[in-house]
Structures are given as C-alpha cells and as structure tokens.
Amino acid sequence: MTLEQRNVRDYGIEDDDSLDTAAIQAALDDCAGEGGEVYLPPGTYRSAPLRVGDDTTFRLANGAELRFVQDFTEFPTVESRWEGWDQDGFHPCLHVADASNVTITGEGVIDGGGSYWWVFVSLPPEQYPSELAARLEEIRSGNQQDEVSTFTVRPPLLQIDGCENVTVSGVTLRNSPFWNTHVVYSDDVTIHDVSIQNPPDAPNGDGIDIDSSRFVRVSDTHIDAGDDAICLKSGKDEQGREVGRPTENVVVTNCTVEHGHGGVVIGSETAGDVRHVTVTNCTFTDTDRGIRIKSKRGRGGTVEDLRFDTIIMRRVACPFVINGYYQTDIDSDPKPVTEATPNVRNVDFHHITAEEVESAAFLAGLPEQRFEGISFTDVDIDATRPFDASDLSPAMAKGYDQRHGVFCKSLGRVSFKDVRVTVPDGSGTPLTAEASSTVVLDGFEAEADEGPAVEADGVENLRIGGCVAPDDGEPFARVRGESDGESSVLLAGNYGDMDEAVVSVQPETVER
C-alpha cells in the first residue's frame, strides 16, 4: 500500500528566517490517525518542538536538515521522565508520545542546537537569564533532586514516550540539548542504521537511553557521544521501585561507538529491574568504560541475564565494570538487605578483546548482597596503557586505588575460562579477588614479570584448573584465608607443579 505523502512545503513554508513550526506541525497533525507520510524535502528548516502522532511516517530527504530553535521560551513544560524520576521538564525537540505505528526515517539530519543549552550547565544559577531562572524554579518546585542533579530537565532531542511499534532508521541525530534519543515506557522499538553525534564534552550527552521499555532493538548504528553511548535504565530509588517497570528483552548488535563515558551501560537507575539483554558484534573505541553496570544502595532493583558477545574495545580506561558502589565508598560495613538493595546476577562476557586499556576490570558487589554468576569466557585484556592516558577512575567508586589488573570484591561466583590478562612490568597482580564466595580459574593466563598471577584474600572457594604453573619457582596464586579458617583451594588438571605454585597461609586447605 502506498502511503499518502504530505510535503511540508505545501503547508506554507516561507524561504526566510521565520520558524517553520506551524507548517511542519500541521502536516504531522493531518497525518496522525489517518496514516501517511510527512515529507521534508532537501533544505534547512528551523522549528520549535514538534510532536509526532499515530500511524505517521516522518521522512527527511537526503539534504534535509531540521534544526530546533535555540530559545528556551519556545519549549513548553511537559511531564515525562528525567534521569529516573517522573517529573516536569522542557518539551523534547521531537516528541513521539502515546503513539503507535510511527516511523522516523530518511537520510536527513535532525539537529537539537545543543550548544545553546550546554552553556547553562556550566553557569552558576545566579547568572541565568531571569526568565529562565524563574522557569526552572517553577519546574523544580515539584521535582525531586539529588546530589548529582544539575540543569538536567533540558530537552532530549528525540523522545519516544509511552509508545508501541516505533522505528527510527537512516537519519542523523546530533547536538542534543540533553540525552540524544530517549525510549521510555515503550514497547517494540527499532533503531537501525542511525548516526548519533554529540561532542565528547556535551553534558549529559547520552546517545541512546532505553528506559523502562521492552522489546527494543538497536542495530547497525554509529554513536559518538558526550556521555554513555547506549544506556539501559529503569527508574531511580523509591519512585522507580513504585513504578516498577523493567527494561527487558533488548538486543544491541552491529554497532560502533566512538567516545562516551561507556559503550553499553546499565544503570545507575536500576530500581525497576533490567533483564534479558544481549549485546553482540560491536566495537567501542576511546570510551571511558566499555561494558558498565552501575548501581548503589538506595537504588534497588535487579540486573540479570545479560549476554555480551563478540566485542572489540580499544583505548578504553576500563573495559569491564560492575559497580555496586557508584559514587559511594567501597570500604563500607554490611547494611541490612532491603528493597533498596541492588542486585546483579547472571552476566556473561564471551569472545571479547580489550586492547590498550588502563584497568582490566572492576567487579564489586556489596558485602550484604554479593553479585552472583559473573562469567568471562575467551576474553583477552591488554591492560598496559598508562594510567595518565585518561586519568579516570575505573568505576567511580570512592576509596578505590586504580590498578591495572582485574579487581573482584563481594561476588558470589565469578569464573574466568580461557581468559588472558596482560599488565605492565612491575605494576602488580593481574587478578585480585577479595571477600567472595567462589572464584573459578579455568585456563587463566597472566602476563606479568613478577609476583603471583592471582591474589585471593578472603575467598571461600578458589578453583584452579587448566592453568600453567610458573617454571621459575614463582607462585601462581597467593591465598589468604577467611578469618574463620574455612577458605579452600581445589586444584585439578593443571600443568606443571601447581601444588607448589599456590602459596597459602592455610596450606592444609589446599586439595590436590
């Protein structure tokens, strides 16, 4: 069936400096409900925020550029979700809300004019224009705030809110005032062959945020972001738990990421759960972190059943992060487990290469809630890049000293099968595990010039198999038991004299 096409130029667009909002919105309104296509031919169009309704295809031709006006007075206040809370903020530039069967496509460009908005983030509030200050005061009067809240109610470039069956394909989305593309409370969303472009220093310049949504597919997309590139969220703290809408059944495949705080990130808004996610055939280059899961006490929610496969990362500060202490102190006593305690379980990393990275991995659960079922298979990490290449904290956990090797703490079970970790000469241990239940090493290889490959401190069960004992008499593993004396080490199927290569303060616990 051929869609009825509505050319926006037939709606009275003038070739002058006036805004084209009325003509474009009239075409979109005519299309909503009746079905059809709104066509933006080659040319440059300036507009205030726009809204796309049901059964609409919005097509931007090659050579068409839709630029959103740099004037906050043109952006009315709307209710949506900003950084995990349902609250008021500035109208998204292009808003698809409570709609179904929508397609945004073509080879054109959608530009959010973000530079106008970014300036306000770095300004002290007393230097805001008086009208903006009053507007923000009105908006914030009913909103929640926390220690990281800044001017975060700026407009996202594209928001898909409360929708079903939406496709975004072909277009370039760039210079978003806030997040670039926000999918929230929506089902059956496809993002394919899209280019997302934000400068590296764009504040809150996330690429794609998938937020309390289901059945989302992101494929063949390039993202150059100012913050997290692809981020999965499900609400913040008590309100997020009350809403209780998970992000689930998400597939990310054949994507390339350049710059950004993380390649694929889960959290820190995890209150409604994130589950059933696969990420395959992707590259992350020059990102701060690669695959990143972040939460903290107070968030709540469970992150589970995630699969990351066939990924290459280069020049990443830390390629693997699972962090239960986001922006909090890692050295803390156990707390009571409540609905506000986050949990992470069943996360698999397979067939992944990380080159020229600074810290191999940071994997830390909570002492009261050990994160469970973390597995690495066929993973090669070259963590020889100098720390000062980025001067970044590997995971944004307070009280943690940066190190090149893998760091594990407060995990239920973590396994490393056919994993190789290379660290610089004299830089410390390739794998350190603390206060964890079970650590399994199966064919684990470490490239280091001195000291043991593994330090285990307070690990209840250490399993070593398929590993090669050093032939120079140096230890392969140094084991310090739990204070209750119940730590154990099981050796099976190793090469060389592994009996002598495991040095333990409790030698009687080593089973051979």
Coordinates of C-alpha atoms in Angstrom, one line a residue:
M1 CA 0.0 0.0 0.0
T2 CA 1.4 3.4 -1.0
L3 CA 1.3 6.0 1.8
E4 CA -0.3 9.3 1.2
Q5 CA 2.6 11.8 1.2
R6 CA 2.3 15.3 2.7
N7 CA 5.1 17.6 1.6
V8 CA 5.7 20.2 4.3
R9 CA 6.3 22.8 1.6
D10 CA 2.7 22.5 0.6
Y11 CA 1.8 23.8 4.1
G12 CA 3.1 27.3 3.6
I13 CA 6.8 27.2 4.5
E14 CA 8.5 30.5 3.7
D15 CA 12.1 30.8 2.5
D16 CA 13.0 33.4 5.1
D17 CA 14.2 33.5 8.7
S18 CA 10.8 32.7 10.2
L19 CA 10.2 29.4 12.1
D20 CA 8.7 26.5 10.1
T21 CA 7.0 25.1 13.1
A22 CA 3.4 25.7 12.1
A23 CA 3.7 24.2 8.7
I24 CA 5.6 21.1 9.8
Q25 CA 3.3 20.5 12.8
A26 CA 0.2 21.0 10.6
A27 CA 1.4 18.3 8.3
L28 CA 2.1 15.9 11.2
D29 CA -1.3 16.6 12.7
D30 CA -3.1 15.9 9.4
C31 CA -1.2 12.6 9.2
A32 CA -1.8 11.5 12.8
G33 CA -4.5 8.9 13.0
E34 CA -5.3 9.0 9.3
G35 CA -1.9 7.5 8.4
G36 CA 0.6 8.5 5.7
E37 CA 3.9 10.2 5.3
V38 CA 5.2 13.7 6.1
Y39 CA 8.0 14.5 3.7
L40 CA 10.7 17.0 4.5
P41 CA 12.4 17.8 1.1
P42 CA 16.0 19.0 0.8
G43 CA 16.7 22.3 2.6
T44 CA 17.1 23.7 6.1
Y45 CA 14.2 24.1 8.4
R46 CA 14.0 25.8 11.8
S47 CA 11.5 24.8 14.3
A48 CA 10.3 24.9 17.8
P49 CA 9.5 21.5 19.4
L50 CA 7.4 19.1 17.3
R51 CA 5.1 16.2 18.1
V52 CA 4.5 13.1 16.0
G53 CA 1.3 11.1 16.3
D54 CA -0.2 7.7 15.4
D55 CA 0.3 6.0 12.1
T56 CA 2.8 8.6 10.8
T57 CA 6.0 8.2 8.8
F58 CA 8.2 11.3 9.1
R59 CA 10.7 11.2 6.2
L60 CA 13.7 13.5 5.9
A61 CA 15.2 13.6 2.5
N62 CA 18.9 13.5 1.8
G63 CA 19.9 17.1 2.1
A64 CA 17.1 18.0 4.6
E65 CA 18.2 19.4 7.9
L66 CA 15.7 20.1 10.7
R67 CA 17.2 22.5 13.2
F68 CA 15.5 23.1 16.5
V69 CA 15.4 26.7 17.7
Q70 CA 17.9 27.9 20.4
D71 CA 15.4 29.6 22.6
F72 CA 14.1 28.1 25.8
T73 CA 10.9 30.2 25.7
E74 CA 9.8 28.1 22.7
F75 CA 9.9 24.9 24.8
P76 CA 6.8 24.4 26.9
T77 CA 6.8 22.4 30.1
V78 CA 5.8 18.7 29.8
E79 CA 5.7 15.8 32.2
S80 CA 7.9 12.9 31.4
R81 CA 10.9 11.0 33.0
W82 CA 14.2 12.8 33.5
E83 CA 17.1 10.8 35.0
G84 CA 14.9 8.2 36.5
W85 CA 12.1 10.3 38.0
D86 CA 8.7 11.2 36.6
Q87 CA 8.7 14.9 36.7
D88 CA 8.4 18.1 34.7
G89 CA 10.9 19.4 32.2
F90 CA 11.4 21.2 28.9
H91 CA 9.5 19.7 25.9
P92 CA 11.6 17.3 23.8
C93 CA 12.7 18.6 20.5
L94 CA 11.0 15.8 18.6
H95 CA 8.4 14.1 20.7
V96 CA 6.6 10.8 19.9
A97 CA 4.3 10.4 22.8
D98 CA 1.4 7.9 23.4
A99 CA 1.5 6.9 19.8
S100 CA 1.7 3.7 17.8
N101 CA 2.9 2.7 14.3
V102 CA 5.4 5.6 13.9
T103 CA 8.5 5.7 11.6
I104 CA 11.1 8.4 11.5
T105 CA 13.3 7.7 8.5
G106 CA 15.3 9.1 5.6
E107 CA 18.8 10.4 5.1
G108 CA 18.4 13.8 6.6
V109 CA 19.7 15.4 9.8
I110 CA 17.9 16.4 13.0
D111 CA 19.9 18.9 15.0
G112 CA 19.0 19.9 18.5
G113 CA 21.1 23.1 18.7
G114 CA 22.6 21.8 22.0
S115 CA 25.4 24.3 22.3
Y116 CA 22.8 26.9 23.4
W117 CA 21.7 24.7 26.3
W118 CA 25.1 23.4 27.3
V119 CA 26.3 26.8 28.3
F120 CA 23.8 27.0 31.1
V121 CA 25.1 23.8 32.7
S122 CA 28.5 25.4 33.5
L123 CA 27.0 28.7 34.6
P124 CA 26.1 29.4 38.2
P125 CA 22.3 29.7 38.5
E126 CA 22.7 33.4 39.6
Q127 CA 23.9 34.1 36.1
Y128 CA 20.9 32.6 34.3
P129 CA 18.6 35.0 32.5
S130 CA 15.9 36.0 34.9
E131 CA 13.1 34.4 32.9
L132 CA 15.0 31.1 32.7
A133 CA 15.7 31.2 36.4
A134 CA 12.0 31.7 37.2
R135 CA 11.0 28.9 34.8
L136 CA 13.4 26.5 36.4
E137 CA 12.2 27.4 39.8
E138 CA 8.6 26.7 38.7
I139 CA 9.6 23.3 37.2
R140 CA 11.8 22.2 40.1
S141 CA 9.2 23.2 42.8
G142 CA 7.5 19.8 42.2
N143 CA 10.6 17.8 41.1
Q144 CA 12.9 15.5 43.0
Q145 CA 16.6 16.5 43.3
D146 CA 19.7 14.7 44.4
E147 CA 23.4 15.5 44.7
V148 CA 24.1 15.0 41.0
S149 CA 21.1 17.0 39.7
T150 CA 22.2 19.9 37.6
F151 CA 20.2 21.5 34.8
T152 CA 19.0 18.0 33.8
V153 CA 15.5 18.9 32.7
R154 CA 16.8 20.2 29.4
P155 CA 15.1 18.8 26.3
P156 CA 16.1 15.4 24.9
L157 CA 16.5 15.6 21.1
L158 CA 14.2 12.6 20.3
Q159 CA 11.9 11.1 23.0
I160 CA 9.7 8.1 22.4
D161 CA 7.4 8.0 25.4
G162 CA 4.5 5.6 26.0
C163 CA 4.6 4.3 22.5
E164 CA 4.3 1.0 20.6
N165 CA 5.8 -0.1 17.3
V166 CA 8.2 2.8 16.6
T167 CA 11.1 2.6 14.1
V168 CA 13.9 5.1 13.7
S169 CA 16.2 4.5 10.7
G170 CA 18.7 6.2 8.4
V171 CA 18.7 9.7 10.0
T172 CA 21.5 11.6 11.7
L173 CA 20.6 12.8 15.2
R174 CA 23.1 15.3 16.6
N175 CA 23.8 18.1 19.2
S176 CA 21.1 17.1 21.7
P177 CA 20.4 19.6 24.5
F178 CA 20.2 16.7 26.9
W179 CA 20.1 13.0 26.1
N180 CA 20.0 12.3 22.3
T181 CA 17.4 9.6 22.0
H182 CA 15.3 8.5 24.9
V183 CA 13.0 5.5 24.7
V184 CA 10.8 5.4 27.8
Y185 CA 7.7 3.4 28.8
S186 CA 7.6 2.0 25.3
D187 CA 7.3 -1.4 23.6
D188 CA 8.5 -2.7 20.2
V189 CA 11.0 0.0 19.2
T190 CA 13.6 -0.4 16.5
I191 CA 16.6 1.9 16.0
H192 CA 18.5 0.9 12.8
D193 CA 21.2 2.4 10.7
V194 CA 21.2 5.7 12.6
S195 CA 24.1 8.1 13.2
I196 CA 24.1 9.7 16.6
Q197 CA 26.6 12.6 17.1
N198 CA 27.3 14.6 20.2
P199 CA 30.6 16.3 21.0
P200 CA 32.7 14.5 23.7
D201 CA 32.2 17.3 26.2
A202 CA 28.4 17.6 25.7
P203 CA 26.9 17.5 29.3
N204 CA 24.6 14.6 29.8
G205 CA 25.1 13.9 26.1
D206 CA 24.0 10.3 26.1
G207 CA 23.5 8.5 22.8
I208 CA 20.5 6.1 23.3
D209 CA 18.7 5.7 26.6
I210 CA 16.4 2.7 26.9
D211 CA 14.3 3.4 30.0
S212 CA 11.6 1.0 31.4
S213 CA 10.9 -0.3 27.9
R214 CA 10.6 -3.7 26.3
F215 CA 11.4 -5.4 23.0
V216 CA 13.9 -2.8 21.9
R217 CA 16.3 -3.5 19.0
V218 CA 19.4 -1.3 18.2
S219 CA 21.4 -2.3 15.2
D220 CA 23.9 -1.1 12.7
T221 CA 24.1 2.3 14.4
H222 CA 27.1 4.5 15.0
I223 CA 27.3 6.6 18.2
D224 CA 29.7 9.3 19.1
A225 CA 28.5 10.5 22.5
G226 CA 29.3 13.0 25.2
D227 CA 28.2 10.6 27.9
D228 CA 27.0 7.0 28.0
A229 CA 26.6 5.8 24.4
I230 CA 23.8 3.1 24.9
C231 CA 22.3 3.1 28.3
L232 CA 19.6 0.9 29.9
K233 CA 17.7 2.3 32.9
S234 CA 14.5 1.6 34.8
G235 CA 13.9 4.3 37.3
K236 CA 15.5 5.8 40.4
D237 CA 15.2 4.9 44.1
E238 CA 11.8 4.7 45.8
Q239 CA 9.7 6.2 43.0
G240 CA 11.3 3.9 40.4
R241 CA 10.5 0.8 42.6
E242 CA 6.9 2.0 43.0
V243 CA 6.5 2.4 39.2
G244 CA 8.2 -1.0 38.8
R245 CA 8.6 -1.1 35.1
P246 CA 11.6 -3.0 33.9
T247 CA 13.8 -2.6 30.9
E248 CA 13.8 -6.1 29.3
N249 CA 14.2 -8.0 26.1
V250 CA 16.8 -5.7 24.5
V251 CA 19.1 -6.5 21.6
V252 CA 22.1 -4.4 20.6
T253 CA 24.0 -5.6 17.6
N254 CA 26.5 -4.5 14.9
C255 CA 27.0 -1.1 16.5
T256 CA 30.1 1.1 16.6
V257 CA 30.8 3.5 19.5
E258 CA 33.4 6.3 19.5
H259 CA 33.9 8.3 22.6
G260 CA 31.5 8.4 25.5
H261 CA 31.5 7.5 29.2
G262 CA 30.6 3.9 28.3
G263 CA 29.9 1.7 25.3
V264 CA 26.9 -0.1 26.7
V265 CA 25.9 0.9 30.2
I266 CA 23.3 -0.4 32.7
G267 CA 22.2 2.0 35.4
S268 CA 22.7 3.7 37.6
E269 CA 18.9 3.9 37.6
T270 CA 18.1 0.2 38.2
A271 CA 15.1 0.4 40.5
G272 CA 12.6 -1.3 38.2
D273 CA 15.0 -4.1 37.1
V274 CA 17.0 -4.6 33.9
R275 CA 17.0 -8.1 32.4
H276 CA 17.2 -10.3 29.3
V277 CA 19.7 -8.2 27.3
T278 CA 22.1 -9.3 24.5
V279 CA 24.9 -7.2 23.0
T280 CA 26.8 -8.7 20.1
N281 CA 29.2 -7.7 17.3
C282 CA 30.1 -4.2 18.5
T283 CA 33.2 -2.1 18.7
F284 CA 33.9 0.5 21.4
T285 CA 36.8 3.0 20.8
D286 CA 38.1 5.8 23.0
T287 CA 35.3 5.4 25.6
D288 CA 35.9 5.9 29.3
R289 CA 34.5 2.5 30.1
G290 CA 33.4 -0.4 27.8
I291 CA 30.6 -2.5 29.3
R292 CA 29.4 -0.9 32.5
I293 CA 26.9 -1.9 35.2
K294 CA 26.5 0.7 37.9
S295 CA 24.2 1.0 40.9
K296 CA 24.3 1.7 44.6
R297 CA 22.5 1.3 47.9
G298 CA 19.1 3.1 47.7
R299 CA 18.5 2.3 44.1
G300 CA 17.2 -1.2 44.5
G301 CA 16.2 -3.4 41.6
T302 CA 17.9 -6.5 40.0
V303 CA 20.1 -6.5 36.9
E304 CA 20.1 -10.0 35.5
D305 CA 20.5 -12.3 32.5
L306 CA 22.9 -10.2 30.3
R307 CA 25.0 -11.6 27.5
F308 CA 27.9 -9.7 25.9
D309 CA 29.5 -11.5 22.9
T310 CA 32.0 -10.7 20.1
I311 CA 33.1 -7.2 21.1
I312 CA 36.3 -5.3 20.5
M313 CA 37.4 -2.4 22.7
R314 CA 40.3 -0.1 22.2
R315 CA 41.8 2.7 24.2
V316 CA 39.2 2.3 27.0
A317 CA 40.1 3.3 30.6
C318 CA 38.3 0.2 32.0
P319 CA 36.5 -2.3 29.7
F320 CA 34.5 -4.2 32.3
V321 CA 32.8 -2.5 35.2
I322 CA 30.2 -4.0 37.6
N323 CA 29.9 -1.5 40.4
G324 CA 27.6 -1.6 43.4
Y325 CA 29.3 1.5 44.9
Y326 CA 28.5 4.1 42.2
Q327 CA 29.8 7.4 43.6
T328 CA 30.0 5.9 47.1
D329 CA 32.8 4.5 49.3
I330 CA 33.8 0.9 48.5
D331 CA 35.1 0.3 52.0
S332 CA 31.9 0.0 54.0
D333 CA 30.3 -2.3 56.5
P334 CA 27.4 -4.6 55.5
K335 CA 23.9 -3.0 55.7
P336 CA 20.6 -4.7 56.1
V337 CA 19.2 -6.1 52.9
T338 CA 16.0 -4.2 51.9
E339 CA 14.1 -3.5 48.7
A340 CA 16.5 -0.6 48.2
T341 CA 19.5 -3.0 47.9
P342 CA 20.5 -3.5 44.3
N343 CA 21.5 -6.9 42.9
V344 CA 23.4 -8.1 39.8
R345 CA 23.4 -11.7 38.7
N346 CA 24.0 -13.9 35.6
V347 CA 26.2 -11.7 33.5
D348 CA 28.2 -13.4 30.7
F349 CA 31.1 -12.0 28.8
H350 CA 32.3 -14.1 25.8
H351 CA 34.7 -13.7 22.9
I352 CA 35.8 -10.2 23.8
T353 CA 39.1 -8.4 23.1
A354 CA 40.2 -5.3 25.0
E355 CA 43.3 -3.6 23.7
E356 CA 45.3 -0.6 25.1
V357 CA 43.2 -0.3 28.3
E358 CA 44.3 1.0 31.7
S359 CA 42.4 -1.2 34.2
A360 CA 41.4 -4.7 33.1
A361 CA 38.2 -4.9 35.2
F362 CA 36.4 -3.7 38.3
L363 CA 33.8 -6.1 39.6
A364 CA 32.4 -5.3 43.0
G365 CA 29.1 -6.3 44.7
L366 CA 28.0 -5.3 48.2
P367 CA 29.1 -7.2 51.4
E368 CA 25.4 -7.7 52.2
Q369 CA 24.4 -8.6 48.6
R370 CA 27.2 -10.4 46.7
F371 CA 26.7 -10.1 43.0
E372 CA 26.3 -13.6 41.5
G373 CA 27.1 -15.6 38.4
I374 CA 29.6 -13.4 36.6
S375 CA 31.5 -15.3 33.9
F376 CA 34.3 -14.5 31.4
T377 CA 35.0 -16.9 28.5
D378 CA 37.5 -16.4 25.7
V379 CA 38.5 -12.9 26.8
D380 CA 41.8 -11.2 26.1
I381 CA 42.7 -8.0 28.0
D382 CA 45.8 -5.9 27.3
A383 CA 45.9 -3.6 30.3
T384 CA 49.2 -1.9 29.6
R385 CA 48.1 1.6 28.8
P386 CA 49.5 4.2 31.3
F387 CA 47.0 5.4 33.9
D388 CA 47.7 9.0 32.9
A389 CA 46.3 8.3 29.4
S390 CA 42.9 9.3 30.7
D391 CA 43.4 10.0 34.5
L392 CA 39.9 8.4 35.0
S393 CA 38.6 6.4 37.9
P394 CA 37.9 2.9 36.6
A395 CA 34.4 2.8 38.1
M396 CA 33.6 6.0 40.0
A397 CA 33.7 4.2 43.3
K398 CA 35.2 6.2 46.1
G399 CA 38.2 4.9 48.1
Y400 CA 39.5 2.6 45.3
D401 CA 43.1 2.9 44.1
Q402 CA 43.5 2.4 40.4
R403 CA 45.3 -0.8 39.3
H404 CA 46.0 -2.5 36.0
G405 CA 44.7 -5.9 36.9
V406 CA 41.2 -7.4 37.4
F407 CA 39.7 -6.5 40.8
C408 CA 36.9 -8.6 42.3
K409 CA 35.2 -7.9 45.6
S410 CA 32.0 -9.2 47.3
L411 CA 31.0 -11.6 44.5
G412 CA 29.0 -14.8 44.9
R413 CA 30.6 -16.7 42.0
V414 CA 32.9 -15.4 39.3
S415 CA 34.6 -17.5 36.7
F416 CA 37.4 -16.9 34.1
K417 CA 37.7 -19.5 31.4
D418 CA 40.3 -19.1 28.7
V419 CA 41.0 -15.6 29.9
R420 CA 44.3 -13.8 29.4
V421 CA 45.3 -10.6 31.2
T422 CA 48.4 -8.6 30.5
V423 CA 49.7 -5.9 32.8
P424 CA 52.8 -3.7 32.6
D425 CA 56.0 -5.0 34.2
G426 CA 56.1 -4.2 37.9
S427 CA 52.6 -3.0 38.1
G428 CA 51.0 -5.5 40.4
T429 CA 48.8 -8.6 40.3
P430 CA 46.8 -9.4 37.2
L431 CA 43.8 -10.7 39.2
T432 CA 42.9 -9.8 42.8
A433 CA 39.8 -11.3 44.5
E434 CA 38.6 -10.2 47.9
A435 CA 35.7 -11.3 50.2
S436 CA 34.0 -13.5 47.6
S437 CA 32.3 -16.9 47.7
T438 CA 33.7 -18.8 44.7
V439 CA 36.4 -17.8 42.1
V440 CA 36.9 -20.3 39.3
L441 CA 40.0 -20.1 37.1
D442 CA 40.0 -22.5 34.1
G443 CA 42.8 -21.8 31.6
F444 CA 43.5 -18.4 33.1
E445 CA 46.7 -16.8 31.8
A446 CA 48.5 -13.8 33.2
E447 CA 51.3 -11.8 31.6
A448 CA 53.4 -10.2 34.4
D449 CA 57.0 -10.1 35.1
E450 CA 56.9 -10.6 38.9
G451 CA 54.7 -11.8 41.7
P452 CA 51.7 -14.1 41.6
A453 CA 49.1 -14.1 38.8
V454 CA 46.4 -14.3 41.4
E455 CA 45.9 -12.8 44.9
A456 CA 42.9 -14.2 46.8
D457 CA 42.1 -12.7 50.1
G458 CA 39.0 -13.9 51.9
V459 CA 37.8 -16.1 49.0
E460 CA 35.9 -19.0 50.4
N461 CA 36.4 -21.3 47.4
L462 CA 39.2 -20.9 44.9
R463 CA 39.1 -23.4 42.0
I464 CA 42.2 -23.6 39.7
G465 CA 42.2 -25.9 36.6
G466 CA 43.8 -25.9 33.2
C467 CA 46.4 -23.3 34.3
V468 CA 50.1 -23.4 33.9
A469 CA 52.4 -23.2 37.0
P470 CA 55.4 -20.9 36.6
D471 CA 58.6 -22.8 35.8
D472 CA 60.8 -20.4 37.7
G473 CA 59.5 -21.3 41.1
E474 CA 57.4 -18.1 41.4
P475 CA 53.9 -18.5 42.9
F476 CA 50.9 -18.6 40.6
A477 CA 48.5 -17.8 43.4
R478 CA 48.8 -16.3 46.8
V479 CA 45.9 -17.2 49.1
R480 CA 44.9 -15.6 52.4
G481 CA 42.0 -17.3 54.1
E482 CA 38.9 -16.0 55.8
S483 CA 39.2 -15.2 59.5
D484 CA 37.0 -18.2 60.3
G485 CA 39.6 -20.5 58.6
E486 CA 37.1 -22.0 56.1
S487 CA 38.8 -21.0 52.8
S488 CA 39.7 -23.8 50.4
V489 CA 41.6 -24.2 47.2
L490 CA 40.9 -27.0 44.7
L491 CA 43.5 -27.8 42.1
A492 CA 42.6 -30.1 39.1
G493 CA 44.1 -30.6 35.6
N494 CA 46.8 -28.0 35.8
Y495 CA 50.2 -28.0 34.1
G496 CA 53.5 -28.0 35.9
D497 CA 53.9 -28.1 39.7
M498 CA 50.8 -26.2 40.7
D499 CA 50.9 -27.7 44.2
E500 CA 54.0 -25.7 44.9
A501 CA 52.8 -22.7 43.0
V502 CA 49.9 -21.9 45.2
V503 CA 51.1 -20.2 48.4
S504 CA 48.6 -20.3 51.2
V505 CA 48.6 -19.1 54.8
Q506 CA 46.4 -22.2 55.4
P507 CA 48.2 -24.9 53.4
E508 CA 46.1 -27.7 54.8
T509 CA 43.1 -26.3 53.0
V510 CA 44.7 -27.0 49.6
E511 CA 43.1 -30.1 47.9
R512 CA 45.2 -31.8 45.3

